[in-house]
XYZ file of C-alpha atoms in Angstrom:
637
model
C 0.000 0.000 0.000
C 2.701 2.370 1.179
C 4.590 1.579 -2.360
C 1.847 2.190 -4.044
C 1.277 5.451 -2.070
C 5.004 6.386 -3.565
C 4.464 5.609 -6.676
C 1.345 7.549 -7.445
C 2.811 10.514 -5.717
C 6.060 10.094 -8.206
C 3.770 9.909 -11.562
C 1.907 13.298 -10.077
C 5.489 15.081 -9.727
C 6.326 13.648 -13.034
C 3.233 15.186 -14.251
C 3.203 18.341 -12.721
C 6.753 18.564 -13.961
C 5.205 18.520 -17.323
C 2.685 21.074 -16.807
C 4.829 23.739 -15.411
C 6.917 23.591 -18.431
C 4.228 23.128 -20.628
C 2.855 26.748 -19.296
C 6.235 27.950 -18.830
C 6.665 27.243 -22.846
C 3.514 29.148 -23.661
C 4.587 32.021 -21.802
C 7.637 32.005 -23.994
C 6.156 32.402 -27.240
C 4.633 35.457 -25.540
C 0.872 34.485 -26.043
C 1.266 35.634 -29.292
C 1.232 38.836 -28.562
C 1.203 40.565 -32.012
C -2.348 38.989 -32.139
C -3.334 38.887 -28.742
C -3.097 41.473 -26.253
C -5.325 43.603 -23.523
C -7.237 42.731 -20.538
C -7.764 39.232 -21.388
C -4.012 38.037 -22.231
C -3.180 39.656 -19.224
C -5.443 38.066 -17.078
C -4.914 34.720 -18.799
C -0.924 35.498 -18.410
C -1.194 35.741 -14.807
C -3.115 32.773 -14.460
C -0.850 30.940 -16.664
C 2.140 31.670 -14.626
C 0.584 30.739 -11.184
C -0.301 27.810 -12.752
C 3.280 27.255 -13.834
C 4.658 28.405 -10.059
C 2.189 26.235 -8.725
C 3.013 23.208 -10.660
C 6.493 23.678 -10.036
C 6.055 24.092 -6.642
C 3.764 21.261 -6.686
C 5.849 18.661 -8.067
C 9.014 19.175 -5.725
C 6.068 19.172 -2.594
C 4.896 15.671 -4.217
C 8.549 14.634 -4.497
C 8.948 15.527 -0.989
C 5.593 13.192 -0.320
C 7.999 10.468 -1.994
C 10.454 10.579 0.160
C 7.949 10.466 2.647
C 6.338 7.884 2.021
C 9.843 5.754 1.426
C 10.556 6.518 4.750
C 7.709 5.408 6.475
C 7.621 2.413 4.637
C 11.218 1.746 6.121
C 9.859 2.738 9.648
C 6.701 0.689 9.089
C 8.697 -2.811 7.889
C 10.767 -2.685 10.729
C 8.170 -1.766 12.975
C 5.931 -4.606 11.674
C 9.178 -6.896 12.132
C 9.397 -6.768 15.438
C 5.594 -6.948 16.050
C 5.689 -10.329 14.499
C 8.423 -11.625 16.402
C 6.603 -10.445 19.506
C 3.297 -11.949 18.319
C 5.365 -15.145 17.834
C 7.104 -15.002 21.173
C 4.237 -14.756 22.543
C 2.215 -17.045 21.198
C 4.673 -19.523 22.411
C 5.049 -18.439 25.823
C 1.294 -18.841 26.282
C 1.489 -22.343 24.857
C 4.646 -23.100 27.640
C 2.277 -21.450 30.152
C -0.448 -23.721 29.579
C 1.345 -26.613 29.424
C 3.369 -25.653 32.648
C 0.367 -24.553 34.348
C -1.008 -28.527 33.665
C 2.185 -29.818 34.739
C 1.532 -28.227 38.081
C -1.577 -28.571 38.244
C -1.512 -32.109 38.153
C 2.901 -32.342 40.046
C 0.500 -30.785 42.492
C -2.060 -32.928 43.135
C 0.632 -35.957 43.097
C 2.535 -34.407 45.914
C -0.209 -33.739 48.031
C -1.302 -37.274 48.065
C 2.852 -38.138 48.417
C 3.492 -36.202 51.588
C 0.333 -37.032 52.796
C 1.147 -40.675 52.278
C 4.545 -39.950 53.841
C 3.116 -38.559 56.819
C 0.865 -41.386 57.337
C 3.867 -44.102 56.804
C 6.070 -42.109 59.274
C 2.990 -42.041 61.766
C 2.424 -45.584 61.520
C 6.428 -46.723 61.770
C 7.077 -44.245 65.416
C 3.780 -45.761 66.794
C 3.836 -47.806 69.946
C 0.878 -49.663 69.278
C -0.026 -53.133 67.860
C -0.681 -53.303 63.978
C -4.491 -54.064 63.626
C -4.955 -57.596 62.512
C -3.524 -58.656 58.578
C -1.327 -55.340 59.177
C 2.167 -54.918 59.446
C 4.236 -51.717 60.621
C 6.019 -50.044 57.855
C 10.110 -50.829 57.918
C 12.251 -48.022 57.544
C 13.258 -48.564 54.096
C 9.656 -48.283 52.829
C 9.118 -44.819 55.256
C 12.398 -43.932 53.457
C 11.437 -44.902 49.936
C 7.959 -42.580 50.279
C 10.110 -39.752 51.872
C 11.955 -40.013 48.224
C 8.926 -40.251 45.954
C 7.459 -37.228 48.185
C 10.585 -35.163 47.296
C 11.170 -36.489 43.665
C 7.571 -35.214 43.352
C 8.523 -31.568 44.955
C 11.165 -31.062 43.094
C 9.086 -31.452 39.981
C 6.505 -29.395 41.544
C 9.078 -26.926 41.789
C 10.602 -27.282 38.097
C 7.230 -26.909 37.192
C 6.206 -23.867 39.016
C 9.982 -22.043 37.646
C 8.590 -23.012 33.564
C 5.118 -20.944 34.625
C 7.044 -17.972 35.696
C 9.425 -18.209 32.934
C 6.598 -18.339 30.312
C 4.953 -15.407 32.139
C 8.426 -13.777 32.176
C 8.449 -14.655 28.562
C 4.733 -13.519 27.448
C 5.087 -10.245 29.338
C 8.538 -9.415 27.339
C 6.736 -10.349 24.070
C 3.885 -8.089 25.387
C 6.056 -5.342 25.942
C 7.685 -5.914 22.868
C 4.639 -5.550 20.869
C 3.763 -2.409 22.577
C 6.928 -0.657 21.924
C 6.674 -2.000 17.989
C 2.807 0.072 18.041
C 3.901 2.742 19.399
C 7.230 3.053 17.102
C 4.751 2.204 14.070
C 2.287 4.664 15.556
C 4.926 7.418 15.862
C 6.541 6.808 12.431
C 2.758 7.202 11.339
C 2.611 10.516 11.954
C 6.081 11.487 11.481
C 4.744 9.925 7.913
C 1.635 12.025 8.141
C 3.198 15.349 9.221
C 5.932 15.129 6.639
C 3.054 14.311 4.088
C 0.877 17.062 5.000
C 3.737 19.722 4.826
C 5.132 18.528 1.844
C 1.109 18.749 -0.014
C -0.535 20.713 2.194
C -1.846 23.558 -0.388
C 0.276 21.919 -3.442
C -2.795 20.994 -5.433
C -5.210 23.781 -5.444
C -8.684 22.246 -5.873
C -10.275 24.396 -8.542
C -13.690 23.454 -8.518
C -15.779 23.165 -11.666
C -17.804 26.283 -12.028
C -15.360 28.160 -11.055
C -13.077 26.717 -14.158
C -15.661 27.473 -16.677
C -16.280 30.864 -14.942
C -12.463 31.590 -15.840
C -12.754 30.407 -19.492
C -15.862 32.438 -19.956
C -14.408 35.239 -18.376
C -11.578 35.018 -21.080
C -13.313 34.812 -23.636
C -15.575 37.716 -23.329
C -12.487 39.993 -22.151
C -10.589 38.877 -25.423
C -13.562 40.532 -27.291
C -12.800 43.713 -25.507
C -10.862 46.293 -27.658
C -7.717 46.007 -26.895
C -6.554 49.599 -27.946
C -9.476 50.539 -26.030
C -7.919 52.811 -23.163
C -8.001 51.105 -19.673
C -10.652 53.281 -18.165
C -13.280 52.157 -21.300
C -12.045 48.772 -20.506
C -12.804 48.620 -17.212
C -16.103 49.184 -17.668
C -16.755 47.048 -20.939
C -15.192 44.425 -18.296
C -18.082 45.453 -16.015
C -20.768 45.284 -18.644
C -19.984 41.663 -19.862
C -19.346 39.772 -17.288
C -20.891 38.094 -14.661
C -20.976 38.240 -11.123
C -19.385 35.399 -10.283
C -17.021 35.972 -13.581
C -16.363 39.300 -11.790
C -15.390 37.684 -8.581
C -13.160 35.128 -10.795
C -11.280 37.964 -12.187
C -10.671 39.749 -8.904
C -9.456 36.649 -7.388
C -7.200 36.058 -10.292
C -5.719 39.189 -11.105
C -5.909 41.538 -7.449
C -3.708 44.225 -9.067
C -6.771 45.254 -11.146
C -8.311 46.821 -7.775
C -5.647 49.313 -8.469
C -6.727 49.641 -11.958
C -10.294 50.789 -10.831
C -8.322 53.407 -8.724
C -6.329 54.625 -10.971
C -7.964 54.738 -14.041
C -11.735 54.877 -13.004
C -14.126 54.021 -15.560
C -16.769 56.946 -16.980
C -18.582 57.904 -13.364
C -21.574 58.971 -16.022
C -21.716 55.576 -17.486
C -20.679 53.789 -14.348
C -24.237 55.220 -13.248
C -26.393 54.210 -16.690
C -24.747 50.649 -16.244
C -25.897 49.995 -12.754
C -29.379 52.061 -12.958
C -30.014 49.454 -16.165
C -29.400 46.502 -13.715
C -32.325 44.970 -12.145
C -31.469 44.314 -7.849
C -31.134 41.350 -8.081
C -27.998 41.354 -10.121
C -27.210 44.628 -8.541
C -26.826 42.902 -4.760
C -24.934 40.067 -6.614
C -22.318 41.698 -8.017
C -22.330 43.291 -4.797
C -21.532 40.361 -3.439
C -19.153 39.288 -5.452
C -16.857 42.413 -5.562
C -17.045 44.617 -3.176
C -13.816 45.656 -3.906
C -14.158 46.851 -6.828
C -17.829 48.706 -6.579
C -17.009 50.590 -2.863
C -14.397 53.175 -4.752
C -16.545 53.276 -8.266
C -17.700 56.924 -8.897
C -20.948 56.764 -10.427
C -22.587 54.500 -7.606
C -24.702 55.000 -4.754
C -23.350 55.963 -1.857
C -24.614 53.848 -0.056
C -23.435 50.755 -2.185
C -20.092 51.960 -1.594
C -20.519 52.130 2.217
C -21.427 49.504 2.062
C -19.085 47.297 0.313
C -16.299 49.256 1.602
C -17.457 48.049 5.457
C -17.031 44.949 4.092
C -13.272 45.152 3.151
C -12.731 47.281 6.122
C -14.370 44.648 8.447
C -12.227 41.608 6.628
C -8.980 43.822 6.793
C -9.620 44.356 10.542
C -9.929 40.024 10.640
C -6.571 39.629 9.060
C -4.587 42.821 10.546
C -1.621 41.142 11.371
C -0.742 40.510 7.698
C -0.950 44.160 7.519
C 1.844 46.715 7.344
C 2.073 49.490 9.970
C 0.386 52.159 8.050
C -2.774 50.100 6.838
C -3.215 49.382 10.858
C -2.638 52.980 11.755
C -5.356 53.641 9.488
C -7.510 50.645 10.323
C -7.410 52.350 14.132
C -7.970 55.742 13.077
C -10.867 54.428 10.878
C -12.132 52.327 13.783
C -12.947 55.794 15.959
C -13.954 57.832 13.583
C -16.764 55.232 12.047
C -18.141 55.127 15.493
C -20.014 58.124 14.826
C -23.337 57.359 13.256
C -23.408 59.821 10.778
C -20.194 58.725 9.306
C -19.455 56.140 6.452
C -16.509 54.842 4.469
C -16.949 55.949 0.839
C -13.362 55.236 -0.460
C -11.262 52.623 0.903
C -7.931 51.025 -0.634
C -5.205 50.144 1.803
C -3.337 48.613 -1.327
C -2.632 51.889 -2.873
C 1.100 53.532 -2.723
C 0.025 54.758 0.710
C -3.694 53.651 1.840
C -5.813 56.068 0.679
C -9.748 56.940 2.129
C -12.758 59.082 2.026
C -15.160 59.390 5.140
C -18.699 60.909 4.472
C -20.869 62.675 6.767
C -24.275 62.487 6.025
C -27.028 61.166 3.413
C -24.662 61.845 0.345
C -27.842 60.442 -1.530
C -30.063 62.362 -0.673
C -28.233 65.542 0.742
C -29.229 69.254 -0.756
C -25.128 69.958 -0.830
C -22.789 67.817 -1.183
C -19.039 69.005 -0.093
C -15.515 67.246 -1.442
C -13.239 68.197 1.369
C -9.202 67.857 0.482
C -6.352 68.144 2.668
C -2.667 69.568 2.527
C 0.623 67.709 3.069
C 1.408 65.838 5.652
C -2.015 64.766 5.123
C -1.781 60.622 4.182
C -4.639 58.501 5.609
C -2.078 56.600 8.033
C -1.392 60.298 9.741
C -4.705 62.346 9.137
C -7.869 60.337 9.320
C -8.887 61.584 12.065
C -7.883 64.542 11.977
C -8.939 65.508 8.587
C -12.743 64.061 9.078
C -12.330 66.301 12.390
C -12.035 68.855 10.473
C -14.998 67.897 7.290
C -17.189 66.970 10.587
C -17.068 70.401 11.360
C -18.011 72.095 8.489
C -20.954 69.427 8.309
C -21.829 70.900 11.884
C -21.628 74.157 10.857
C -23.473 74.157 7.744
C -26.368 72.352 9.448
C -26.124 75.142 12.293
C -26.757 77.836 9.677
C -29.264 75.938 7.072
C -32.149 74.152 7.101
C -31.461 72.350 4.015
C -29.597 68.308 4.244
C -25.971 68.574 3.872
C -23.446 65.879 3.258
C -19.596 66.493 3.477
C -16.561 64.201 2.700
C -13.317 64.298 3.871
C -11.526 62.566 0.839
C -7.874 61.111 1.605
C -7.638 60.047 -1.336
C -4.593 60.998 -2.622
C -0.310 60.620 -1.883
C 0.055 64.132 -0.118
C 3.491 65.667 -0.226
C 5.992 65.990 2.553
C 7.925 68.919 3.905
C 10.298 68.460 0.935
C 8.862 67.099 -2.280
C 5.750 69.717 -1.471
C 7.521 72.268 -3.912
C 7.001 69.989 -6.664
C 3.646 69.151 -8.490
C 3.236 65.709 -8.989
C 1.385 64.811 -5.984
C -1.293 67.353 -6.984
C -1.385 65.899 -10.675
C -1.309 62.597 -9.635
C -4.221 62.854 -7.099
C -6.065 65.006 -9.318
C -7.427 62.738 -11.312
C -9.262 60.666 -8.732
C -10.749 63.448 -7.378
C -11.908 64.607 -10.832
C -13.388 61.463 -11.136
C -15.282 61.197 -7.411
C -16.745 65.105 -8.262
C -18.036 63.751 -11.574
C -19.431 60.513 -9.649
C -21.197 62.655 -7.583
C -23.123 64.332 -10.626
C -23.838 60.745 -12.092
C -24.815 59.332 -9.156
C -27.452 62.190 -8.130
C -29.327 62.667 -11.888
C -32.321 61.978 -10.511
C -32.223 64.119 -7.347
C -29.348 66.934 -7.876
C -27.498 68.528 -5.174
C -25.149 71.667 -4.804
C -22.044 70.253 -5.345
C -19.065 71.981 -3.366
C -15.102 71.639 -2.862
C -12.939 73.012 -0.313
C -9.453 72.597 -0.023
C -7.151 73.152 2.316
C -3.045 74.266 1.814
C -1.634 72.334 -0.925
C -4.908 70.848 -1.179
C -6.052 73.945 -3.151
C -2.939 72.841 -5.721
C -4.339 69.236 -6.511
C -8.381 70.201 -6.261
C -7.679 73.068 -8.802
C -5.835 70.600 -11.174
C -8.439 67.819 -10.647
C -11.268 71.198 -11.820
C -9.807 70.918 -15.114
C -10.348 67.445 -15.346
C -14.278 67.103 -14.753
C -16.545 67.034 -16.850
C -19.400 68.880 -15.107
C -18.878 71.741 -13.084
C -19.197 71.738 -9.574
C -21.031 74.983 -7.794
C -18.349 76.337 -5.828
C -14.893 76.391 -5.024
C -13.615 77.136 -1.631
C -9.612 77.829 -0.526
C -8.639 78.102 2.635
C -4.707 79.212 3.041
C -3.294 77.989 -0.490
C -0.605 76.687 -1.275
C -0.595 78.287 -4.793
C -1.673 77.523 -7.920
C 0.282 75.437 -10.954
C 0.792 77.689 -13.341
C 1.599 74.413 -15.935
C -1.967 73.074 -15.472
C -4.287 76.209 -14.798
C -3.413 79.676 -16.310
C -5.998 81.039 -14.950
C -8.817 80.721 -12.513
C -11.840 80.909 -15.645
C -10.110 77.212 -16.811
C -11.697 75.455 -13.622
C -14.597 74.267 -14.313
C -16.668 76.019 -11.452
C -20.137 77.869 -12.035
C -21.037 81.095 -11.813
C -22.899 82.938 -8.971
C -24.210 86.371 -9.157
C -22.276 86.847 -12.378
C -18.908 85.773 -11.001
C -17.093 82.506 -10.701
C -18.129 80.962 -7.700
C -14.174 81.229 -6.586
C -13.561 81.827 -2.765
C -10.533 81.729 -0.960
C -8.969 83.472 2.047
C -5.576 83.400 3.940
C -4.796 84.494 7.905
C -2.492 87.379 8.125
C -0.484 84.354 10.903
C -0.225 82.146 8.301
C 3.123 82.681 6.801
C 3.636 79.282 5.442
C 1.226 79.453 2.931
C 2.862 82.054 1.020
C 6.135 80.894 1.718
C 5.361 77.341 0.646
C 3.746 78.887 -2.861
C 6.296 81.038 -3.871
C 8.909 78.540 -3.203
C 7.032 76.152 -5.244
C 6.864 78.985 -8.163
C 2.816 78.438 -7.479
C 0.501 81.537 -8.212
C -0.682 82.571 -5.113
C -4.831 83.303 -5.253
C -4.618 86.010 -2.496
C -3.013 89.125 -3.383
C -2.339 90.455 0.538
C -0.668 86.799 0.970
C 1.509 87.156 -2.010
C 3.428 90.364 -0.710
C 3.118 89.395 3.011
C 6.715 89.464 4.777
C 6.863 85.510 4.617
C 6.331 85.858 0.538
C 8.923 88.742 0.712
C 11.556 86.605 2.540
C 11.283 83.803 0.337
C 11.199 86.335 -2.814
C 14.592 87.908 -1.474
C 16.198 84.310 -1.353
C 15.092 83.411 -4.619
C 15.316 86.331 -5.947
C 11.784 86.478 -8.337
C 8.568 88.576 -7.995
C 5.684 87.016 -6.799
C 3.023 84.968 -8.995
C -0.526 86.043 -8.341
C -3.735 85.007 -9.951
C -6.925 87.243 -10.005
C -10.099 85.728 -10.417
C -11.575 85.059 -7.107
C -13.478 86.454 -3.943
C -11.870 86.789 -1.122
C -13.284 86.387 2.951
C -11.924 87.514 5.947
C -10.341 84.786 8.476
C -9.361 87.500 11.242
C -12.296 87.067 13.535
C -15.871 88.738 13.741
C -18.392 89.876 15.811
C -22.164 88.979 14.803
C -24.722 91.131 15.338
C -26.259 89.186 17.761
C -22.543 89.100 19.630
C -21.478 86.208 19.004
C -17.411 86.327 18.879
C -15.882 84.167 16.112
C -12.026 83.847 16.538
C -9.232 84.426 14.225
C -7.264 81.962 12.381
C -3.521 82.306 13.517
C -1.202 80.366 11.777
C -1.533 77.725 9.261
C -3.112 74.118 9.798
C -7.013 73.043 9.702
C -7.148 72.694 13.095
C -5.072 74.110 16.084
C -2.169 72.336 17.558
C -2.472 70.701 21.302
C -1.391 73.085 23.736
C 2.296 71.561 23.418
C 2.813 72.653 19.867
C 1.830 76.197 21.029
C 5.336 77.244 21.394
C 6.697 78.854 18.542
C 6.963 76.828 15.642
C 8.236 77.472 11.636
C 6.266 80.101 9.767
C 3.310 79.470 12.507
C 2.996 76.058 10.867
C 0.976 74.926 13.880
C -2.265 77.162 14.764
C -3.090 77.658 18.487
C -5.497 75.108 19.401
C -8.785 76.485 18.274
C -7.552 78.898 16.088
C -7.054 76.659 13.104
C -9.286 77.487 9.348
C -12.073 74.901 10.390
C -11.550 74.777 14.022
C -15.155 75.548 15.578
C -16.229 79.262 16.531
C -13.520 80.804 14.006
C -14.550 83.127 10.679
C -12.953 80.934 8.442
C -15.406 77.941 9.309
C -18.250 80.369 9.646
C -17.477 81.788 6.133
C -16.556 78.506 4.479
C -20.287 77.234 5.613
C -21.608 79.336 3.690
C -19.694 79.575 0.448
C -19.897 75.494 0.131
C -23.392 75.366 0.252
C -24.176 78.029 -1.856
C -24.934 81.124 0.000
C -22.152 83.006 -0.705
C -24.034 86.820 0.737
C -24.067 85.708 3.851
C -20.674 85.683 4.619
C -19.723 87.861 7.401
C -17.985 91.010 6.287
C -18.588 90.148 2.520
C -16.574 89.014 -0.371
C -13.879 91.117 -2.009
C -12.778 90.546 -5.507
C -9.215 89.228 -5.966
C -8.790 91.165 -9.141
């Protein structure tokens, strides 16, 4: 059996042998690839080269079952050796015992009657008294000849009684023996079985049936998708023709196209026709089946993406310790801030360069406004998830406190912000702009049948990649709110009219404003060589000190209205405070000392710390009621 065991795991290395280089020859000719290329190669690619790494690794775990197997069949011969011998042994023994235990039995019986003969002849020759009649007293050579047979008879009593012992002697070694040979069998047994199941454990991946014809259907509907088609059109042909569990097939086979969906999101305006066309039925299966995919597709409902995105958030949290540092920092931060009813997860991809996530406050649904809130540097989800939906909480706060209307704000992550060094350069706000293009246009698409205001505000360098991502959409949001820019890039928008941002009372529906304490801001922009959107920032002394070093003028660009962020008195006396220094929200009371170009604002003096003008104004000019801003709007030029 344990041969046979060997052999058939030999013929399945063999084999698997052959299929790894089998696949590992069709990857060589390159699939064809001046006839075949796109989604589908590429899928079928990938699986072709598991396959092959899985064969491969297959066929040395089977080899390793081989030597197994020989081993144990070593362990189990000898084993099964000496069990014989002790069944043997013992079989014997008990036949000497029984025999021995007759012998005495009956050397027994035969000395009893002996000595009690003896005694008897013995009594009869030391008595004093006359025989009875026709008897004669015993002579001393027949009291000695029974005293002989009575010892002849004891000895063999006693030979007798040493062959028992030494057959129970003998059966209790052959006993022993056998238990030591089923325990050493029993121990090579699962030295066999532990060797076995490392060597296969996980070396032949059970594909089940439906799942293989889900992959060949899968591949042949993606090869009938263009493939100079660009990846975004792609993606959602790929969404159109297949099927749910086709969908889940794909995802399972090719997890880098997650990223894909990121990166190069499908039309949020078609995203929206192709799910409204979908019965719900096969809208909760596909659901089902890829949640990964549908919680960061712009175009959906939000709260499909909530959702699904729970779901991936509640299955990271299960397997956190195959996390890295970062995608746990944010996992924690995540796990606060989602304690607060009116909060949900509407982006979510730990797998990106740096994990990247939007939290919504509010019915984004069915909300009157709806506000895209976008941080500075220093701003990755690991660092600022709470504090950045801190500071888009607030603002949801404070527009409910000053209008009756729903509101829904989201503080979007949802992009690789720039550090103290590389935030002079604009890639990060190119890169990320394009996402966020994408999750304003989604917005649009998803709310056709019930429209809402549709705001941004941006914060810091924040004001660099929303402003990019406004040349990018294709509808026009309603308003666009700065708060202590980081500049403009002059290589992507030339000028405030090329955002695409509607009009209000016959001007762009452009605000922005800047602390006189903030002297990063304009030091940060005119390092950068970024236009600076408020005029009194770009010849403040911290501009001026970074002009003298670099030794150019100042970049400005017109086109906006301005609002105060110095602090206010209402005119029913309420005090709002003034924004003094740079961040969203103030520092804790230790980063109150003086710190770099008032980087860190006194806690409760930050742009959308409670009680401060800047929030107060911002309320307004996100959701679309720009005159009541306290102290009105000034024209930027």
């Amino acid at each position: 059996m344990v041969e046979a065991l060997g052999a058939h795991l030999r013929t399945w290395s063999e084999r698997l042998d052959r299929q790894a280089e089998v696949s590992r020859n069709v990857l060589d000719t390159r699939l064809g690839a001046a006839s075949w290329s796109g989604l589908a190669a590429d899928v079928f690619s990938d699986r072709l080269r598991s396959l092959m790494s899985s064969a491969s690794d297959a066929a040395a775990r089977h080899a390793e079952g081989v030597e197994a197997a020989t081993r144990w069949s070593g362990s189990m011969g000898l084993a099964q050796s000496d069990a014989d011998r002790a069944l043997r042994d013992a079989e014997d023994a008990l036949a000497d015992l029984e025999l021995a235990q007759e012998s005495v039995a009956a050397l027994g019986a035969e000395h009893a009657a002996l000595l009690s003969a003896l005694s008897a002849v013995q009594k009869a020759y030391a008595s004093t008294e006359k025989p009875p009649p026709g008897k004669s007293a015993p002579s001393a050579g027949e009291v000695s000849a029974a005293r002989r047979r009575e010892q002849e008879a004891s000895a063999d009593l006693t030979t007798a009684r040493f062959a028992v012992e030494d057959a129970q002697e003998r059966l209790e070694d052959a006993k022993r023996r056998a238990r030591d040979a089923k325990r050493e069998y029993d121990a090579a047994e699962k030295v066999f079985a532990d060797a076995l199941d490392a060597a296969l454990h996980g070396a032949l991946t059970t594909v089940a049936k439906p799942e293989l014809q889900a992959f060949a259907s899968m591949v042949g509907k993606l090869s009938k998708i263009s493939p100079t088609a660009s990846v975004n059109a792609t993606l959602l042909d790929t969404l159109k023709s297949l099927t749910p569990q086709e969908l889940a097939t794909l995802v399972a086979d090719d997890p880098p196209i997650l990223q894909q969906f990121w990166q190069h999101p499908p039309s949020p305006d078609q995203v929206a026709t192709w799910w409204t066309g979908l019965d719900p039925e096969a809208q909760g299966a596909i659901e089902v089946a890829v949640p990964g995919v549908l919680g960061n597709l712009a175009g959906l409902p939000y709260a499909v993406r909530g959702r699904c995105n729970l779901e991936i958030y509640k299955a990271a949290r299960s397997h956190s310790g195959t996390l890295t540092p970062q995608q746990r920092k944010v996992l924690t931060a995540l796990g606060d801030v989602l304690a607060d009813p009116s909060a949900s997860l509407i982006c979510f991809n730990l797998d990106a360069s740096v994990p990247m996530v939007a939290v919504g406050y509010g019915d984004l649904d069915t909300a009157d406004t709806v506000t895209w809130a976008a941080p500075g540097m220093l701003s990755d989800a690991a660092d600022a998830t709470k504090g950045w939906s801190r500071s888009a909480k607030n603002l949801y706060t404070q527009q409910n406190l000053v209008d009756d209307r729903t509101h829904g704000v989201v503080a979007w992550l949802g992009y690789d912000t720039p550090d103290l060094v590389t935030v002079n350069n604009p890639a990060a706000a190119q890169n990320g702009s394009w996402r966020f293009a994408a999750e304003l246009d989604g917005t649009c698409a998803a709310r056709t049948a019930k429209p809402a205001y549709v705001s941004v505000v941006a914060h810091s360098y924040g004001t660099t990649m929303a402003a990019d991502a406004l040349t990018h959409t294709k509808h026009p949001v309603d308003s666009f709110t700065m708060l202590g820019s980081a500049g403009i890039d002059t290589q992507v928008v030339t000028s405030l009219s090329d955002l695409h941002v509607k009009q209000a009372s016959g001007s762009a529906a452009i605000y922005t404003t800047a602390a006189a304490l903030d002297y990063l801001a304009p030091f940060g922009s005119t390092v950068g060589g970024r236009a600076e959107p408020n005029p009194e920032a770009a010849f403040s002394p911290a501009a001026a000190a970074a002009n003298a070093v670099l030794v150019m003028p100042p970049k400005v660009m017109g086109g906006a209205q301005s609002f105060s962020s110095e602090g206010a008195v209402l005119p029913g006396g309420d005090v709002l405070k003034p924004t003094k220094g740079h961040s969203a929200l103030g520092g804790t009371p230790a980063e109150n000392d003086p710190n770099l170009m008032n980087g860190t604002a006194p806690v409760g003096h930050g742009y959308l710390d409670p009680k401060t003008e800047s929030l107060y104004n911002a309320a307004y000019t996100t959701i679309g009621l720009p005159g009541e801003v306290v102290g009105g709007l000034r024209p930027t030029g």
